[in-house]
Tab-separated table of C-alpha atoms in Angstrom:
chain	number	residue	atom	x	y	z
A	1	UNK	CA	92.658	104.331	92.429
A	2	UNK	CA	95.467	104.838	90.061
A	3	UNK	CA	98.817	102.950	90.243
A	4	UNK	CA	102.230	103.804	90.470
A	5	UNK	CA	102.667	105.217	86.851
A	6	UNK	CA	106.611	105.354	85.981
A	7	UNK	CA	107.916	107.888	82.800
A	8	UNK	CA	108.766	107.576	80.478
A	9	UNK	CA	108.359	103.762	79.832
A	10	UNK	CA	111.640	103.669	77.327
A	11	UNK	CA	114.502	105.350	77.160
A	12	UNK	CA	117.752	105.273	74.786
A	13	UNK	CA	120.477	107.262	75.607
A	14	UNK	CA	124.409	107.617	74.768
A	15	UNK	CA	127.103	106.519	77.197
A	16	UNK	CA	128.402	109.653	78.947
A	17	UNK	CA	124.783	111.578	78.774
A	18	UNK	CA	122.706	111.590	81.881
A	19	UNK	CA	118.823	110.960	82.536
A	20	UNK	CA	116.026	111.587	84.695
A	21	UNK	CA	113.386	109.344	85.145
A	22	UNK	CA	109.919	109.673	87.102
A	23	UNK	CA	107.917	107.938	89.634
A	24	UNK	CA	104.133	108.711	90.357
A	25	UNK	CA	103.364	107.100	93.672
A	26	UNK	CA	99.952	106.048	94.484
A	27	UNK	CA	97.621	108.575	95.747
A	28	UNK	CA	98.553	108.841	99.804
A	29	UNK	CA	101.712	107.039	99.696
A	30	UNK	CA	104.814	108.906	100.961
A	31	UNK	CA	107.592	106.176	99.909
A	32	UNK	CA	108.877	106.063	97.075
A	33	UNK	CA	111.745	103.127	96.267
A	34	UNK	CA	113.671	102.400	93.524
A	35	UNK	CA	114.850	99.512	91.937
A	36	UNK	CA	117.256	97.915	89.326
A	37	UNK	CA	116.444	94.967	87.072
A	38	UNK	CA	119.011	93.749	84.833
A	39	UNK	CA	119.643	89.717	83.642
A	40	UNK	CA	123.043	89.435	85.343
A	41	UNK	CA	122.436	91.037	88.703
A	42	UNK	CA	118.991	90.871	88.956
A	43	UNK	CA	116.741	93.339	91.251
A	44	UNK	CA	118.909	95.848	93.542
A	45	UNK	CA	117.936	97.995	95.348
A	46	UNK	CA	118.887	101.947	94.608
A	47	UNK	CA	117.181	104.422	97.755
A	48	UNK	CA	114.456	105.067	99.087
A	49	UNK	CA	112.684	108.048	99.887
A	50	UNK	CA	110.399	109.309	102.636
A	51	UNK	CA	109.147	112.835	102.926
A	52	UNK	CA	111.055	113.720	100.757
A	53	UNK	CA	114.189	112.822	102.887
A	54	UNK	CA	116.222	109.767	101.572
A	55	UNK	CA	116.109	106.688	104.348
A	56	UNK	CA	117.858	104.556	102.822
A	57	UNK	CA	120.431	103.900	99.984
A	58	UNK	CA	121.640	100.444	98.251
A	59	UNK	CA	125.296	99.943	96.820
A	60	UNK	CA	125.420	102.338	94.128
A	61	UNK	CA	127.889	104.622	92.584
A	62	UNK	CA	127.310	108.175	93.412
A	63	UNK	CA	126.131	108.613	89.545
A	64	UNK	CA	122.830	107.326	90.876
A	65	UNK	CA	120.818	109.784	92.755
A	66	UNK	CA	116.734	110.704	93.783
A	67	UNK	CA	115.173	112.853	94.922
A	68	UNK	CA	111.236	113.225	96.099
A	69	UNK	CA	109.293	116.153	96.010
A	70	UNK	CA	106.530	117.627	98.172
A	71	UNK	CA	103.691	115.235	96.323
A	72	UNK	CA	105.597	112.375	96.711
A	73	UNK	CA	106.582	112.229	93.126
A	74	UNK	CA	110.270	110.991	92.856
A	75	UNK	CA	112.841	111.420	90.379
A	76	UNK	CA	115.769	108.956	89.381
A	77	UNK	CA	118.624	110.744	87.699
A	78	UNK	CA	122.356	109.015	86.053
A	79	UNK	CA	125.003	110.663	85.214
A	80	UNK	CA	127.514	110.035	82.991
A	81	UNK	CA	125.634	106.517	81.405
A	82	UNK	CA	127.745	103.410	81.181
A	83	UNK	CA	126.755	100.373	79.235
A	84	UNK	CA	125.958	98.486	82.324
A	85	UNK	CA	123.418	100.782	82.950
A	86	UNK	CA	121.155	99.491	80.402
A	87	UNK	CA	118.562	97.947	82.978
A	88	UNK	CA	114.490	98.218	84.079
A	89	UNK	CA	114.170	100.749	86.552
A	90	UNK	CA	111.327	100.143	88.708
A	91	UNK	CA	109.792	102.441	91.721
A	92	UNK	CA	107.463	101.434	94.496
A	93	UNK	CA	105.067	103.362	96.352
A	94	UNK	CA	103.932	102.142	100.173
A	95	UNK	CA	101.728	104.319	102.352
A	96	UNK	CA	104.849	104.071	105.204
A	97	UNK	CA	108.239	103.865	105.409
A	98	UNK	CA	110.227	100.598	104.772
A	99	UNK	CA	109.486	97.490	102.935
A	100	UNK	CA	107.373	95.908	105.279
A	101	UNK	CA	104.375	97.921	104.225
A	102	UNK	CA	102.946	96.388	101.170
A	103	UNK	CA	105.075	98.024	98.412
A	104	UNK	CA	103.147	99.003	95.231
A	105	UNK	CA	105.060	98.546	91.908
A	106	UNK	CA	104.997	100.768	88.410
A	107	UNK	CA	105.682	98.795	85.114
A	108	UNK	CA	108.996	100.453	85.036
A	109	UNK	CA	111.412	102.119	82.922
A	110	UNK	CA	113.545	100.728	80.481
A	111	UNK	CA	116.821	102.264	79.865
A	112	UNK	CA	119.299	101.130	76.862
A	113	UNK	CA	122.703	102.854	76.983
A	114	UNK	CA	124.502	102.317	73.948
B	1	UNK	CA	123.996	88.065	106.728
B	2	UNK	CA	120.542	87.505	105.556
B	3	UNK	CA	120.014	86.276	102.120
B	4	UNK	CA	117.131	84.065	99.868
B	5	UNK	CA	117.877	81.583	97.272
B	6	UNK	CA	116.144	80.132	94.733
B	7	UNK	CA	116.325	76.750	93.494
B	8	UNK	CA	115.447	76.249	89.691
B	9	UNK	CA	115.466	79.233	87.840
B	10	UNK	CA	113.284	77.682	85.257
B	11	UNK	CA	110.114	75.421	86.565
B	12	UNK	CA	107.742	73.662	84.167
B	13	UNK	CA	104.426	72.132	85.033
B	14	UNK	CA	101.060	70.512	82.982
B	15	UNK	CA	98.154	72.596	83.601
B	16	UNK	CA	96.287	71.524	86.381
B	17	UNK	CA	99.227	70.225	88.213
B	18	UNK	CA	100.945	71.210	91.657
B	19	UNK	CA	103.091	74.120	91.731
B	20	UNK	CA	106.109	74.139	93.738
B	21	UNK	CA	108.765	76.926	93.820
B	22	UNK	CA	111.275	76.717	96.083
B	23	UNK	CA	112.922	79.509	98.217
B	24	UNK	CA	115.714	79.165	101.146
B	25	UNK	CA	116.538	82.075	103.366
B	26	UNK	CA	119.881	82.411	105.656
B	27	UNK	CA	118.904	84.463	108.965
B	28	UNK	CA	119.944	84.117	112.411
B	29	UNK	CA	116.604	85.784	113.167
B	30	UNK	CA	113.114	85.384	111.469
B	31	UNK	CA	113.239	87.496	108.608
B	32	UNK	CA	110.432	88.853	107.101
B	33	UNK	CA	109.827	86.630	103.495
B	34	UNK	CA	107.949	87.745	100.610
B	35	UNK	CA	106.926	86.424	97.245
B	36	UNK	CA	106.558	88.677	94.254
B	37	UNK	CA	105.375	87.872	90.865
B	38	UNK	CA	106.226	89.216	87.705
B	39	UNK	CA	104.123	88.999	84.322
B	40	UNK	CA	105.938	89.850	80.872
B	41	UNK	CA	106.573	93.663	80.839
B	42	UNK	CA	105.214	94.178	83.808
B	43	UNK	CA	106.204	95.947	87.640
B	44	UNK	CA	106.027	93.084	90.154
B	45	UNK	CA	102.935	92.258	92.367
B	46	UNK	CA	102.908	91.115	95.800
B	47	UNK	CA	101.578	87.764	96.189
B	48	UNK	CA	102.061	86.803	99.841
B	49	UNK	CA	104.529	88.041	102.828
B	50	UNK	CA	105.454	85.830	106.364
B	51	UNK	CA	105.615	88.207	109.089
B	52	UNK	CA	105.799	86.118	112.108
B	53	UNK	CA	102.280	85.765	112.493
B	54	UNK	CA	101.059	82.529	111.018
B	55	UNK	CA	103.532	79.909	109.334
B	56	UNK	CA	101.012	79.046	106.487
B	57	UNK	CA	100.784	81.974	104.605
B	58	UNK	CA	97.875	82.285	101.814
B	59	UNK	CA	98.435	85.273	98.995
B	60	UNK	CA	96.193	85.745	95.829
B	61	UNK	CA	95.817	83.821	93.342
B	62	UNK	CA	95.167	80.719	95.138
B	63	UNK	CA	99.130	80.445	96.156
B	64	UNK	CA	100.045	79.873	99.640
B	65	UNK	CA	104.030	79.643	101.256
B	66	UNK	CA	104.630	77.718	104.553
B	67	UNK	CA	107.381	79.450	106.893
B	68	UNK	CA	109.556	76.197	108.411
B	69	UNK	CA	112.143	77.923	110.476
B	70	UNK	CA	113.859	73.653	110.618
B	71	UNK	CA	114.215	73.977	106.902
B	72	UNK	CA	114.822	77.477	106.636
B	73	UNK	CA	112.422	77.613	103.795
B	74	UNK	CA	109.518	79.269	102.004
B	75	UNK	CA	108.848	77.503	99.711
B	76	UNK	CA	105.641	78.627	97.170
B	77	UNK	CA	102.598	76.338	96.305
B	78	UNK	CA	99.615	76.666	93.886
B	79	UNK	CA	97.606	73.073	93.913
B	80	UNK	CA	96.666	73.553	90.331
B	81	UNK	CA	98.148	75.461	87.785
B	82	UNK	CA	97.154	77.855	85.149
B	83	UNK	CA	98.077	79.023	82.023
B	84	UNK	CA	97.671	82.602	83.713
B	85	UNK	CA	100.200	81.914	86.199
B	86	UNK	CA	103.352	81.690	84.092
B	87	UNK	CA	105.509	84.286	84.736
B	88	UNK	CA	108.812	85.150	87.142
B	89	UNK	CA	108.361	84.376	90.012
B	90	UNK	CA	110.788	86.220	93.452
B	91	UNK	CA	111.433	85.543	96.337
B	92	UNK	CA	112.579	88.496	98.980
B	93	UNK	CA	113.908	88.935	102.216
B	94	UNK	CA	114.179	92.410	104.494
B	95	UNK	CA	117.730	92.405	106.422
B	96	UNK	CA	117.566	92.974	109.794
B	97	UNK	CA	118.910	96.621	110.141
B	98	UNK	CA	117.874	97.251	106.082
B	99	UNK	CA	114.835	98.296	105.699
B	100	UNK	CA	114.462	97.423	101.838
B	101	UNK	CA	113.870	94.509	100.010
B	102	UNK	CA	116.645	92.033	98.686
B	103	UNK	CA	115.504	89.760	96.175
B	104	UNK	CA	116.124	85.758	95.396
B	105	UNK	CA	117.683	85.127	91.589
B	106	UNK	CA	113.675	84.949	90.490
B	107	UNK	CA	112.053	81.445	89.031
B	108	UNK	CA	110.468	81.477	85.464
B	109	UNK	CA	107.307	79.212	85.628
B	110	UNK	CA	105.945	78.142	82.654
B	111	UNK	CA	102.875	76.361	82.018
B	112	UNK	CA	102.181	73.699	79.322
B	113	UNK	CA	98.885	72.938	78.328
């Protein structure tokens, strides 16, 4: 069974440009979270989807938005990049909604803004 | 509000020896608990999670957490270490009303030979 494969694995972008970036759930999963990793605030969370309806959404400018499509597959996009978002973006895949379910993670994407 | 924290971000042990990372959680309730691990360039990996049913918790990887609601800890144990098991080590908590995860400041284990 294949993993939760994340696209593209790196990423450099411009302040001010925006980005998309791609989660592959596991086959059968319908959630899809996302994540940020950075070294000063560590892993937050971003949203999370659920048939393709978003359940749930972290502390996060309105720059940051998802959204999941009728396969599951979700997309990340940022608009308008700022320096502090440099970060690792990782997604999770469970089979149900919420984090009790045994959440699945990709390898993640890293993002430098400069 | 319900929160972990993580004592030590950086833990050292000999090969062979005990493993002990530490995690506290602040709940009013029993939370669910969950320890992740996190090799070099890697997504994170569940190792183990306490969901009310058992205190002593046993994950992969021969690690094992023990819920003490006295303590308010959950705290993660390996008798003998690896060389394979350094890496970054999370703890993370679900807030009641939150259905996501909220993670601890993560430990860095390293093993010396």
């Amino acid at each position: 069974k294949a993993g939760v494969t994340q696209t593209p694995r790196y990423l450099i972008k411009t302040r001010g440009q925006q980005v998309t970036l791609s989660c592959s759930p596991i086959s059968g999963h319908r959630s899809v979270s996302w994540y940020q990793q950075t070294p000063g605030q560590g892993l937050q969370f971003l949203f999370e989807y659920f048939s393709e309806t978003q359940r749930n959404k972290g502390n996060f400018p309105g720059r940051f938005s998802g959204r999941q499509f009728s396969n599951s597959r979700s997309e990340m996009n940022v608009s308008t990049l700022e320096l502090g978002d440099s970060a690792l973006y990782l997604c999770a895949s469970s089979r149900k909604a919420g984090a009790v379910d045994e959440q699945y993670f990709g390898p993640g994407t890293r993002l430098t803004v400069t | 509000a319900q929160s972990v924290t993580q004592l030590g971000s950086h833990v050292s042990v000999s090969e062979g020896a005990l493993v002990l990372l530490r995690c506290n959680y602040s709940s009013s309730v029993p939370p669910y608990l969950f320890w992740y691990v996190q090799y070099p360039n890697q997504g994170l990996q569940l190792l183990l999670k306490y969901t009310s049913a058992a205190t002593l918790v046993k994950g992969i990887n021969g690690f094992e957490a023990e819920f003490k609601k006295s303590e308010t800890s959950f705290h993660l144990t390996k008798p003998s270490a690896h060389m394979s098991d350094a890496a970054e080590y999370f703890c993370a908590v679900i807030k009641t009303g939150a259905n996501n995860l909220f993670f601890g400041t993560g430990t860095r284990l390293t093993v010396i030979p």
